[in-house]
Short mmCIF file of C-alpha atoms and ligand atoms in Angstrom, two decimals:
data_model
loop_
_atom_site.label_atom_id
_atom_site.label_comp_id
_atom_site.label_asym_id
_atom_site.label_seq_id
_atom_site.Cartn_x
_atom_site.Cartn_y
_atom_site.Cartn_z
CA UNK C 1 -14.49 24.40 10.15
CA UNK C 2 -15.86 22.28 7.68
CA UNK C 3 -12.94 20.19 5.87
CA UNK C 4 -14.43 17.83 3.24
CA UNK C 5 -11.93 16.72 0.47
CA UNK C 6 -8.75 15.60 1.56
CA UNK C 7 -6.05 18.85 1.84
CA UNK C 8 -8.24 21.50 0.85
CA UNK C 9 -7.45 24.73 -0.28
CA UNK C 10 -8.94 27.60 1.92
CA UNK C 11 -8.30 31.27 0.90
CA UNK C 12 -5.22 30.30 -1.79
CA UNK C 13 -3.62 27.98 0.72
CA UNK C 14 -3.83 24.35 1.22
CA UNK C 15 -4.59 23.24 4.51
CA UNK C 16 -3.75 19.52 6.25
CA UNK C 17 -6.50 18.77 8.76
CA UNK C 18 -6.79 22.09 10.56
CA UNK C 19 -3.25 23.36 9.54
CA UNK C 20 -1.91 25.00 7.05
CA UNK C 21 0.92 22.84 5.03
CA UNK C 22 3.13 26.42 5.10
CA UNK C 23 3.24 26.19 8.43
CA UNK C 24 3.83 22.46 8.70
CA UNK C 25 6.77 22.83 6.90
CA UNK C 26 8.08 25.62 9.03
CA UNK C 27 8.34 23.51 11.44
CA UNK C 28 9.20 20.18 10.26
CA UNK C 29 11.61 20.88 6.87
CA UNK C 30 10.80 19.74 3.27
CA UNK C 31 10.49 17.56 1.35
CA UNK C 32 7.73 16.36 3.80
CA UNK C 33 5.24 13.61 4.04
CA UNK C 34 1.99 14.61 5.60
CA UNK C 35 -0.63 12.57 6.17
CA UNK C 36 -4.37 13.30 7.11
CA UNK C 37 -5.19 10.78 9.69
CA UNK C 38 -9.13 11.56 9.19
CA UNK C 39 -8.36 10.80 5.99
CA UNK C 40 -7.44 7.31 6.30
CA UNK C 41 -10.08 6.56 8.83
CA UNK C 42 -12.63 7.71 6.51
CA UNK C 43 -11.65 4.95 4.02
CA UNK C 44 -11.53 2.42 6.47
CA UNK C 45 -14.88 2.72 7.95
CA UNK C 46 -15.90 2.92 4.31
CA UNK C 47 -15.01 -0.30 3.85
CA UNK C 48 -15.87 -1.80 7.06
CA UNK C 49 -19.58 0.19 6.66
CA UNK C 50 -19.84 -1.65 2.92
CA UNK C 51 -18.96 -5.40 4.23
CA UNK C 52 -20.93 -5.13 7.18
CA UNK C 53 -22.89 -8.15 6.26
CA UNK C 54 -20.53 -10.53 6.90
CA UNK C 55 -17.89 -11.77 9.76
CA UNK C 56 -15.00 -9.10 8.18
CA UNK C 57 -11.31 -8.99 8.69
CA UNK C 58 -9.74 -5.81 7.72
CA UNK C 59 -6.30 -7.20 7.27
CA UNK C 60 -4.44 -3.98 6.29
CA UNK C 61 -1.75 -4.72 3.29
CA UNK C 62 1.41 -2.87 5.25
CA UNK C 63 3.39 -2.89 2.98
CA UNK C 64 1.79 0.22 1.39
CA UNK C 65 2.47 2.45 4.33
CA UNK C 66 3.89 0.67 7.27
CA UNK C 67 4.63 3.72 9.72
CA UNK C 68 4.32 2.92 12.97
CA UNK C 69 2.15 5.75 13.86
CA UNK C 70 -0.61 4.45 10.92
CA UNK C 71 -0.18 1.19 11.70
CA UNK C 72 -1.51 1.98 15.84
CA UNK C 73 -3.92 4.00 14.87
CA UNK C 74 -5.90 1.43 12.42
CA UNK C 75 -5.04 -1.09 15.24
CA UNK C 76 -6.83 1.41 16.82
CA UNK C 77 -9.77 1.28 14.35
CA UNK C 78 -9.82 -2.75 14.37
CA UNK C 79 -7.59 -3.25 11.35
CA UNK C 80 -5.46 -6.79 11.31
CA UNK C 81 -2.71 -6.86 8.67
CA UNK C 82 -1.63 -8.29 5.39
CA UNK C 83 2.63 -8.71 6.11
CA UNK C 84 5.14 -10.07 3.37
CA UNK C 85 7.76 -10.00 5.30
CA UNK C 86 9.56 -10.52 8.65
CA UNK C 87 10.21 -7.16 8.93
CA UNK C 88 6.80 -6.06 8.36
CA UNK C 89 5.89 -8.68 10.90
CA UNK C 90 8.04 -6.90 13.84
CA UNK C 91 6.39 -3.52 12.88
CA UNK C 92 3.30 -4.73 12.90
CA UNK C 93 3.78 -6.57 16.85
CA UNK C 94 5.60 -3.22 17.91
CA UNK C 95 2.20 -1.05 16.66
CA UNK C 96 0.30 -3.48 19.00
CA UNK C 97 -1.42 -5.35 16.17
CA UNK C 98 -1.87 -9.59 17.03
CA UNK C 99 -0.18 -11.62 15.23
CA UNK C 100 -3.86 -13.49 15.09
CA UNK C 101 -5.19 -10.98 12.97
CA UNK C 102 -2.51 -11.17 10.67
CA UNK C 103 -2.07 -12.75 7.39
CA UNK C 104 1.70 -13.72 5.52
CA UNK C 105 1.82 -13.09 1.99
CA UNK C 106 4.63 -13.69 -0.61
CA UNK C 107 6.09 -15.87 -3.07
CA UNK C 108 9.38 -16.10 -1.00
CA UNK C 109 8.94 -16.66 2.40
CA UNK C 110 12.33 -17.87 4.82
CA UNK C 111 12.60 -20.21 6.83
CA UNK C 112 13.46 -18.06 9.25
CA UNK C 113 10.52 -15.73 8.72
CA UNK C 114 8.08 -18.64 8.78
CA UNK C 115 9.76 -19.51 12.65
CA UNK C 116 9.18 -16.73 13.63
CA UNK C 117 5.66 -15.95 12.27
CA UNK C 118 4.87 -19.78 13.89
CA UNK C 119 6.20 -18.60 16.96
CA UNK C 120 3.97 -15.25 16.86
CA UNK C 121 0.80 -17.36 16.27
CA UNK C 122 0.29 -16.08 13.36
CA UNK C 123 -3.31 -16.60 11.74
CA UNK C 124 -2.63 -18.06 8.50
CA UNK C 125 0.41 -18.34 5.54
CA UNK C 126 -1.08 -17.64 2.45
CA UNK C 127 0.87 -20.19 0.88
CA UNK C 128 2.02 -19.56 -2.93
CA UNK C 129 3.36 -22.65 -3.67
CA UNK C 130 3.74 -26.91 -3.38
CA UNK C 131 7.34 -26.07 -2.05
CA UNK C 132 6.38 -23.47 0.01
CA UNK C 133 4.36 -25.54 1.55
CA UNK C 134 6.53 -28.77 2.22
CA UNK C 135 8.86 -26.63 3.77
CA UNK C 136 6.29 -25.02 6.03
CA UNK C 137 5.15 -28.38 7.04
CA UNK C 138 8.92 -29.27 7.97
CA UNK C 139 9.24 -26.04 10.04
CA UNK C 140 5.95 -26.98 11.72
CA UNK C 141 7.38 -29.81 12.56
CA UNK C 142 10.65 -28.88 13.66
CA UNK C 143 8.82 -26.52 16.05
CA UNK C 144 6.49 -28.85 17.32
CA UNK C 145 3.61 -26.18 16.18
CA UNK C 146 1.14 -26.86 13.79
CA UNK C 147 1.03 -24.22 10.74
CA UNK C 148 -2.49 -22.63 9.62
CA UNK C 149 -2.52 -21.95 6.15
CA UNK C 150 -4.51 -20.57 3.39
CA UNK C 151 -3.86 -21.43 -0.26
CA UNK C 152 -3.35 -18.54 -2.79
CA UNK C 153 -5.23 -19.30 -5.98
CA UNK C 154 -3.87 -17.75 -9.31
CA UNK C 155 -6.98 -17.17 -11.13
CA UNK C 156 -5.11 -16.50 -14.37
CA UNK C 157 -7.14 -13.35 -14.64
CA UNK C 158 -5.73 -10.28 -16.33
CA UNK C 159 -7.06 -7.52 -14.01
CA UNK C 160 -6.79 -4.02 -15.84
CA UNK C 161 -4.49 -2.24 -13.73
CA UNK C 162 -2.55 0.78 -15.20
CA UNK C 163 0.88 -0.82 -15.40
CA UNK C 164 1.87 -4.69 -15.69
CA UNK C 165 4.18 -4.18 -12.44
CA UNK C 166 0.84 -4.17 -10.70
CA UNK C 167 -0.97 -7.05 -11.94
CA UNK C 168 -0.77 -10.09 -9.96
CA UNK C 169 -4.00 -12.26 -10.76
CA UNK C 170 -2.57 -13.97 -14.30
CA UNK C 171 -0.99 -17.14 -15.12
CA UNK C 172 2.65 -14.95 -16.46
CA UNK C 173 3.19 -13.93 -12.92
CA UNK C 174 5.01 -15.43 -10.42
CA UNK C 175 2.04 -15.07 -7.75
CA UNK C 176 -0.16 -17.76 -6.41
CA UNK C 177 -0.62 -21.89 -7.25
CA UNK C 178 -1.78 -22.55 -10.84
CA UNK C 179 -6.02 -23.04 -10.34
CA UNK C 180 -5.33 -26.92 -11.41
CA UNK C 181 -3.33 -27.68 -8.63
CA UNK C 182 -4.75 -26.41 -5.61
CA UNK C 183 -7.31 -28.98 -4.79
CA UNK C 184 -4.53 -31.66 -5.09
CA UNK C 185 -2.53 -28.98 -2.50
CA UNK C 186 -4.94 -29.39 -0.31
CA UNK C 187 -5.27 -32.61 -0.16
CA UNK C 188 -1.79 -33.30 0.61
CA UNK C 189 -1.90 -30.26 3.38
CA UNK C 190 -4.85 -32.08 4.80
CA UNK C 191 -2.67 -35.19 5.17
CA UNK C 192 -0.09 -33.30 7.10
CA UNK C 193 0.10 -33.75 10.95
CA UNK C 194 1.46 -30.25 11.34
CA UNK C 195 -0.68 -28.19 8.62
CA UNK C 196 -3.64 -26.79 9.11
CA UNK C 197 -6.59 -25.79 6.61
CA UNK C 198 -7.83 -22.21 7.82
CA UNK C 199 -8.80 -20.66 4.20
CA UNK C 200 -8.46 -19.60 0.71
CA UNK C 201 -6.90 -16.71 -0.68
CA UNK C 202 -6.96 -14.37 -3.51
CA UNK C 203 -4.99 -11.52 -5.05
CA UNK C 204 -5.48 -9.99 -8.25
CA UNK C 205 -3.56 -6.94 -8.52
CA UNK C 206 -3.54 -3.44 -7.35
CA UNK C 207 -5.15 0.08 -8.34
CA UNK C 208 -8.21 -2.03 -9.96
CA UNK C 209 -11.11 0.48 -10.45
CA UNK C 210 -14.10 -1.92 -11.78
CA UNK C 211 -15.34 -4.78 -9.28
CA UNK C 212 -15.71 -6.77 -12.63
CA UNK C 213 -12.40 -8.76 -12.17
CA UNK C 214 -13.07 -9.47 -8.49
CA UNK C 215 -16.55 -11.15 -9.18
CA UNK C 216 -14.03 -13.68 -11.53
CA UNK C 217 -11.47 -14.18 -8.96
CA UNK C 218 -14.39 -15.11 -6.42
CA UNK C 219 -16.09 -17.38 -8.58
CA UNK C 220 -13.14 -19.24 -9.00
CA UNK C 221 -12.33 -19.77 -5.02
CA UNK C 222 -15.95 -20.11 -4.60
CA UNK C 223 -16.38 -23.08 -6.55
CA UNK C 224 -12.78 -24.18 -5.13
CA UNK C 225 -13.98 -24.13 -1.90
CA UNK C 226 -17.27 -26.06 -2.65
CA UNK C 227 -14.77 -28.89 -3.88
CA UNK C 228 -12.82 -28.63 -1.10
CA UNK C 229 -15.57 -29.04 1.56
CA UNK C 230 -16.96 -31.37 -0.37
CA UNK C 231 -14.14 -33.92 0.18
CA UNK C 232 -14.28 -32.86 3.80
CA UNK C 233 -12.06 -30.31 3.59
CA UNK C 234 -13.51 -27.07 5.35
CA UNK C 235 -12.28 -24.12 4.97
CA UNK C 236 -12.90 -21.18 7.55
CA UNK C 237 -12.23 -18.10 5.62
CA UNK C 238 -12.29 -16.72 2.10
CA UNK C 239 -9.02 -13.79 1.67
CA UNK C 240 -10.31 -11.84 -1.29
CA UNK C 241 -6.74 -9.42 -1.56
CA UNK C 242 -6.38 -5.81 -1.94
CA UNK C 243 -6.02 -3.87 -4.94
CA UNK C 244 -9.12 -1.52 -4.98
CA UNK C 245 -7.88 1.58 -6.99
CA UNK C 246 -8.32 5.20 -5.69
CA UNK C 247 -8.53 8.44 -7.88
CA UNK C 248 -5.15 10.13 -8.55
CA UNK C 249 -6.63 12.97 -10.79
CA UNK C 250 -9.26 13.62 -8.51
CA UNK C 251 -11.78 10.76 -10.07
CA UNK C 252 -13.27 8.63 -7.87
CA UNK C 253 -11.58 5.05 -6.15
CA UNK C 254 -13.14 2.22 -6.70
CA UNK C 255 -16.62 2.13 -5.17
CA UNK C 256 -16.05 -0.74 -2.55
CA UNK C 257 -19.65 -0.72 -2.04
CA UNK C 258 -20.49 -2.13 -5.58
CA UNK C 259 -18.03 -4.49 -4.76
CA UNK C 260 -19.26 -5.33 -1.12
CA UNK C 261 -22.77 -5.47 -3.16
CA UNK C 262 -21.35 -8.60 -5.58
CA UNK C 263 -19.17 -10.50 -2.51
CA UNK C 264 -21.21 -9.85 0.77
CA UNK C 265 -24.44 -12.12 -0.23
CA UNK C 266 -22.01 -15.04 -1.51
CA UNK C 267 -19.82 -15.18 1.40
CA UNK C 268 -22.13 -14.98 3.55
CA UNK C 269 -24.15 -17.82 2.04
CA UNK C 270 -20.90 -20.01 2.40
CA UNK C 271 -20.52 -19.14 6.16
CA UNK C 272 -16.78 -18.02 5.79
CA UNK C 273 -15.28 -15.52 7.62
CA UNK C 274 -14.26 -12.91 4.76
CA UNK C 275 -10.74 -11.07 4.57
CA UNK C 276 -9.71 -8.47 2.72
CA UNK C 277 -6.59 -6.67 2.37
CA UNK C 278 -6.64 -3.37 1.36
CA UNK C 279 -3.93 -0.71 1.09
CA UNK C 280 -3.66 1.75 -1.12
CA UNK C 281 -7.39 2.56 -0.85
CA UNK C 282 -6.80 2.80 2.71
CA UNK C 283 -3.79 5.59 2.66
CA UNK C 284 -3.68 6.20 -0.69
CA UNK C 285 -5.22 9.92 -0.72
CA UNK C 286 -4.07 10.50 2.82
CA UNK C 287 -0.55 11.79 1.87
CA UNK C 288 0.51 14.26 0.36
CA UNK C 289 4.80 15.15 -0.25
CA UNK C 290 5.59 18.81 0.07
CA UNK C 291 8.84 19.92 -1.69
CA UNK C 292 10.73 23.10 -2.53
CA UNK C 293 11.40 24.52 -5.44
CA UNK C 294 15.31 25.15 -5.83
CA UNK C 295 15.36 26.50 -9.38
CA UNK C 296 13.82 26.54 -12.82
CA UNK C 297 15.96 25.92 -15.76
CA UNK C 298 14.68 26.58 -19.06
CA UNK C 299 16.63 24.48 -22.30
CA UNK C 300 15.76 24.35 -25.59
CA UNK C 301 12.08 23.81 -25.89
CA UNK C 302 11.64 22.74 -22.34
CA UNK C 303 11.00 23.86 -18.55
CA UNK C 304 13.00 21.76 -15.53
CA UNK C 305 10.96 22.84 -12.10
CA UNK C 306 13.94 21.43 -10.24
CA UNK C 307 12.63 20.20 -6.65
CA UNK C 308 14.21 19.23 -3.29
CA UNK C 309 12.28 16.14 -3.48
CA UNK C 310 12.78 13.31 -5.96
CA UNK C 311 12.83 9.63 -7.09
CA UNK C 312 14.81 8.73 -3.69
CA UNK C 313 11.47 10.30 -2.04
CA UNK C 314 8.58 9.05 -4.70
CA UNK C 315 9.92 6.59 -6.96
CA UNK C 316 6.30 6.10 -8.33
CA UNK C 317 6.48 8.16 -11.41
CA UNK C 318 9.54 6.38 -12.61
CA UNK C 319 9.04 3.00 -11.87
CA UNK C 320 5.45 2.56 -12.85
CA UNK C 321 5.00 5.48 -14.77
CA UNK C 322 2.57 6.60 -12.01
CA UNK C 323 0.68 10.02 -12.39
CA UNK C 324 0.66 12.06 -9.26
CA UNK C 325 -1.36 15.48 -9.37
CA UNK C 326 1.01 18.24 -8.41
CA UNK C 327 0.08 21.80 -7.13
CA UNK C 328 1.55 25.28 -5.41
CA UNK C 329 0.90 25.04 -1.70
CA UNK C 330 0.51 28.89 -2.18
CA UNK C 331 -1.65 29.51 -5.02
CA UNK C 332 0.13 32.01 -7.42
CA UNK C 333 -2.98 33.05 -9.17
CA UNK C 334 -0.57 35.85 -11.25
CA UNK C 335 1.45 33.31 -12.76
CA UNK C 336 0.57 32.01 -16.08
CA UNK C 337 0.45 27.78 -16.70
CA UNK C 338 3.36 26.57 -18.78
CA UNK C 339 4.18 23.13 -19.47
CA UNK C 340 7.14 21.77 -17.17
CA UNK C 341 8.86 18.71 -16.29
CA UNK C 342 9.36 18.19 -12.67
CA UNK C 343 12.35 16.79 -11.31
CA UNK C 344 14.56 15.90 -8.22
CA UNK C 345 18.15 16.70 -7.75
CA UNK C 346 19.41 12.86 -8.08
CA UNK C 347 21.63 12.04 -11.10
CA UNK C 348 19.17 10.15 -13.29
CA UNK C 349 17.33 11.33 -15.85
CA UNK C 350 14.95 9.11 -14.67
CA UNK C 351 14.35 11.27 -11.48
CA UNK C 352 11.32 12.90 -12.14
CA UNK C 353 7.75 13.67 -10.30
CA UNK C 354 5.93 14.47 -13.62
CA UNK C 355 6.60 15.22 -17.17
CA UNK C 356 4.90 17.91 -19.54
CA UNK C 357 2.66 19.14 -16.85
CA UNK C 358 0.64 22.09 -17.10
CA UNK C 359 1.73 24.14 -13.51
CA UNK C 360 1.13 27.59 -12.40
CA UNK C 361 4.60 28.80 -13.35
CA UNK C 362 6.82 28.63 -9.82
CA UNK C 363 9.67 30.45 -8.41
CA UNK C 364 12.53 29.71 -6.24
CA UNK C 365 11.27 28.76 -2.46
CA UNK C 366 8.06 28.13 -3.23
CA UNK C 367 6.13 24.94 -1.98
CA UNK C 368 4.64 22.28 -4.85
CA UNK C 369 2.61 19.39 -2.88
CA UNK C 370 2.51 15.86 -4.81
CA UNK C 371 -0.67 14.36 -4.20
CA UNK C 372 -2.68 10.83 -3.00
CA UNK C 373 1.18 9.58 -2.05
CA UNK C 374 -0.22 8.06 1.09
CA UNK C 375 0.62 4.54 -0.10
CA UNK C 376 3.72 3.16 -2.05
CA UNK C 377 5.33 6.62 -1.17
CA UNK C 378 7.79 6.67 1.44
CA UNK C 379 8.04 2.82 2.18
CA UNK C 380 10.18 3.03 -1.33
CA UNK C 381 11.63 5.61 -0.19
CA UNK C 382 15.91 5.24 -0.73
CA UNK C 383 18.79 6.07 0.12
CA UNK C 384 20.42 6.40 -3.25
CA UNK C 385 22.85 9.73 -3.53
CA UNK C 386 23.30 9.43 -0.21
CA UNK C 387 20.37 11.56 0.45
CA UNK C 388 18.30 11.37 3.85
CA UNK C 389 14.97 10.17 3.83
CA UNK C 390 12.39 13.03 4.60
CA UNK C 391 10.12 13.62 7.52
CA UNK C 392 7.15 12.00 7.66
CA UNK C 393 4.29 13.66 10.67
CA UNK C 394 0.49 12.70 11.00
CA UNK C 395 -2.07 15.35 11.24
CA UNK C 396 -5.13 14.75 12.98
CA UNK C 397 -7.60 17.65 13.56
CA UNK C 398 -5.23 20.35 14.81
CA UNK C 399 -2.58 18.26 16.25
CA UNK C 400 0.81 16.98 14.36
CA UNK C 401 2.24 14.41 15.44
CA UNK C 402 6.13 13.63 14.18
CA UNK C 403 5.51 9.70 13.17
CA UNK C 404 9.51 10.05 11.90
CA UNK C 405 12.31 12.04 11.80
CA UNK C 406 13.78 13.32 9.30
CA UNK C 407 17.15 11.15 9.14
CA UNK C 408 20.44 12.66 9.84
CA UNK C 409 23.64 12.53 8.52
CA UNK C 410 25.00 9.50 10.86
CA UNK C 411 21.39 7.78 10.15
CA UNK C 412 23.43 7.66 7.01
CA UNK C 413 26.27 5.90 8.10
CA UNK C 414 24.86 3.70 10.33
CA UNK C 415 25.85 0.22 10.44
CA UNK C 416 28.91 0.53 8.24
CA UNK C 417 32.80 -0.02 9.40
CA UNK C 418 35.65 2.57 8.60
C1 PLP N 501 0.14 -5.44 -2.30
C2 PLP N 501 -0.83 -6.42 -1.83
C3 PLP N 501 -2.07 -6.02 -1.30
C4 PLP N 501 -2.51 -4.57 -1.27
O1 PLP N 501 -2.66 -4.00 -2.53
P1 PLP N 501 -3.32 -2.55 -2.62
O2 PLP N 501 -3.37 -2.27 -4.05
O3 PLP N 501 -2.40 -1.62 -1.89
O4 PLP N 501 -4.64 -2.62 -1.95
C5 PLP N 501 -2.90 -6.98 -0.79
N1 PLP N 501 -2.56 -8.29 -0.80
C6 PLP N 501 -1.39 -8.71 -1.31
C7 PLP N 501 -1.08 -10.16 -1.30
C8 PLP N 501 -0.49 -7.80 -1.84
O5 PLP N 501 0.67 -8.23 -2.35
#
């Protein structure tokens, strides 16, 4: 069969790969994560297929999905990775990924994770600030292993991104080195024994639709970059972020081939290898989260659908106001639409999936999936009620594979003294 759009619906029914989502959950319990694994290919080779024209590292941003099952399979595909953490780091050597195709992000870096990153041969620290990197050059040192390093420029641009949690490109953030003092930066990493100058890096922000903002943030690290080299400082790659939006009401993403049309010709003038680090575009729309419906409650002048599933599961909604496209897995076509709010069983009235939504009116035991949850879904996932975090299984074709378990009651526990 003929599967186009991500999750479509065949005969009233919505369908995952070549299975139907009923069935899925069946078998593996709601809520549930399920994510098309055709789906996330798609986008990758969409990107790879737009940048073609230049030496391109795919360094996948893990922090917006980091399953272990996703992360093989773009291994798989070629993908390096975009890490912030130590944790992420481990993930990312257990899925088989080298630590030479991997790039460290974030304003807050440990000692201990820069050790251990050194010690992985790691392919550059994006460095975010002068401290940052005087400590990195005493770790270096301490190790006896010389530290590659990029330098992450804050572009003080304000990218329009749908909620300020997401922008990172401006000077009010706490992201990147201040475009004044970067050449001086480099100048003192260039007099460091145990630094070395790989690249330059970039990050504006995330779910950016227009490649308008990009071509701002590149002409700033190009012409960075030609005062770098030109006081014999080379640099060997160009790290232009992530942050390339996708549709979560069923517009389109952001075309990364207009972008790809703007950066490919000027990075490949320069001779730079060229990084990017998507995520969200990457899993974004591969996910969807199934959950029950446990009751309806009407008060006053309004509807509760109250789920299974909830902030612990999605926290999107509430913490960035995020709009997620909800629909019956099972099409009730005899139900009228009525305006509902959504909600989860925790105790917050914050704990909702959507808010005055128009929904084919559902019942008790019937199945609602929340779409394009594929990234920033279940990595903030929590733990908060004491409520177990849900299943999460990779469809590809006709097979399922269970990527995690849904946790049990000791996963609970675990770790904690009585
Ligand atoms: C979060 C992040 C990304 C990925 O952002 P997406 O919007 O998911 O593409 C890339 N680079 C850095 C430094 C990030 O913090």
């Amino acid at each position: 069969m003929a599967l186009t759009s991500p999750f479509p619906r065949i005969d009233g029914e919505l369908w995952a790969g070549e299975r139907r989502v009923t069935e899925l959950v069946a078998e593996f319990g709601s809520p549930l994560y399920v994510y098309d694994a055709g789906v996330i290919e798609a986008a990758y080779r969409r990107i790879e297929a737009a940048f073609s024209g230049v030496d391109l590292l795919i360094a996948y941003s893990v922090k917006a999905n980091s399953n272990l099952e996703i992360l093989r399979r773009l291994k798989a595909l070629g993908a390096g990775a975009d890490i912030v953490s130590l944790g992420e780091l481990h993930r990312c050597l257990a899925a088989g990924i080298s630590a030479n195709d991997m790039v460290f992000a974030g304003v807050g870096k440990t000692e201990e994770e820069m050790e251990a990153a050194l010690d992985a041969g790691i392919l550059a620290f994006n460095v975010e600030s002068a401290e940052e990197l005087q400590v990195l050059g005493r770790v270096a040192t301490r190790l006896g292993k010389p530290a590659p390093i990029a330098l992450r420029v804050n572009p003080d641009i304000v990218a329009d991104t749908p909620h300020e949690y997401t922008r990172t490109g401006h000077g009010a953030t706490k992201f990147g080195i201040p475009v004044d003092q970067v050449l001086d930066l480099y100048r003192s990493a260039a007099d460091h024994p145990m630094l070395e100058i790989r690249g330059i890096d970039v990050h504006i922000g995330s779910q950016i639709m227009e490649p308008a903002p990009y071509e701002k943030a590149l002409d700033q690290v190009l012409r960075l970059a030609a005062e770098a080299r030109a006081e014999g400082i080379d640099l060997d790659f160009l790290d232009l972020g992530g942050g390339y939006g996708v549709g979560y009401d069923e517009e389109d993403g952001m075309s990364v081939e207009d972008l790809a049309a703007i950066v490919v010709p000027r990075v490949a003038e320069t001779g730079m290898r060229l990084i990017l680090e998507p995520g969200r575009f990457i899993v974004g729309e591969a996910g969807i989260l199934v959950t029950e419906v446990l009751y309806v409650k009407r008060s006053g002048s309004k509807t509760f659908v109250i789920m299974d599933g909830g902030m612990t599961d999605l926290i999107r909604p509430s913490h960035y106001q995020g709009f997620h496209r909800i629909e019956p897995v099972v099409s009730r076509d005899e139900a009228a639409h009525e305006i509902v709010d959504v909600v989860g069983p925790i105790c917050e009235t914050g704990d909702f999936l959507a808010r005055d939504r128009s929904l084919q009116m559902p019942a008790h035991g019937d199945l609602l999936a929340v779409h394009t949850v594929g990234a920033y879904g279940f990595v903030m996932a929590s733990n908060y009620n004491s409520r177990r975090k849900p299943a999460e299984i990779v469809v590809d074709g006709a097979e399922v594979v269970l990527a995690r378990r849904r946790e049990s009651l000791d996963d609970l526990l675990l770790g904690e003294t009585l």
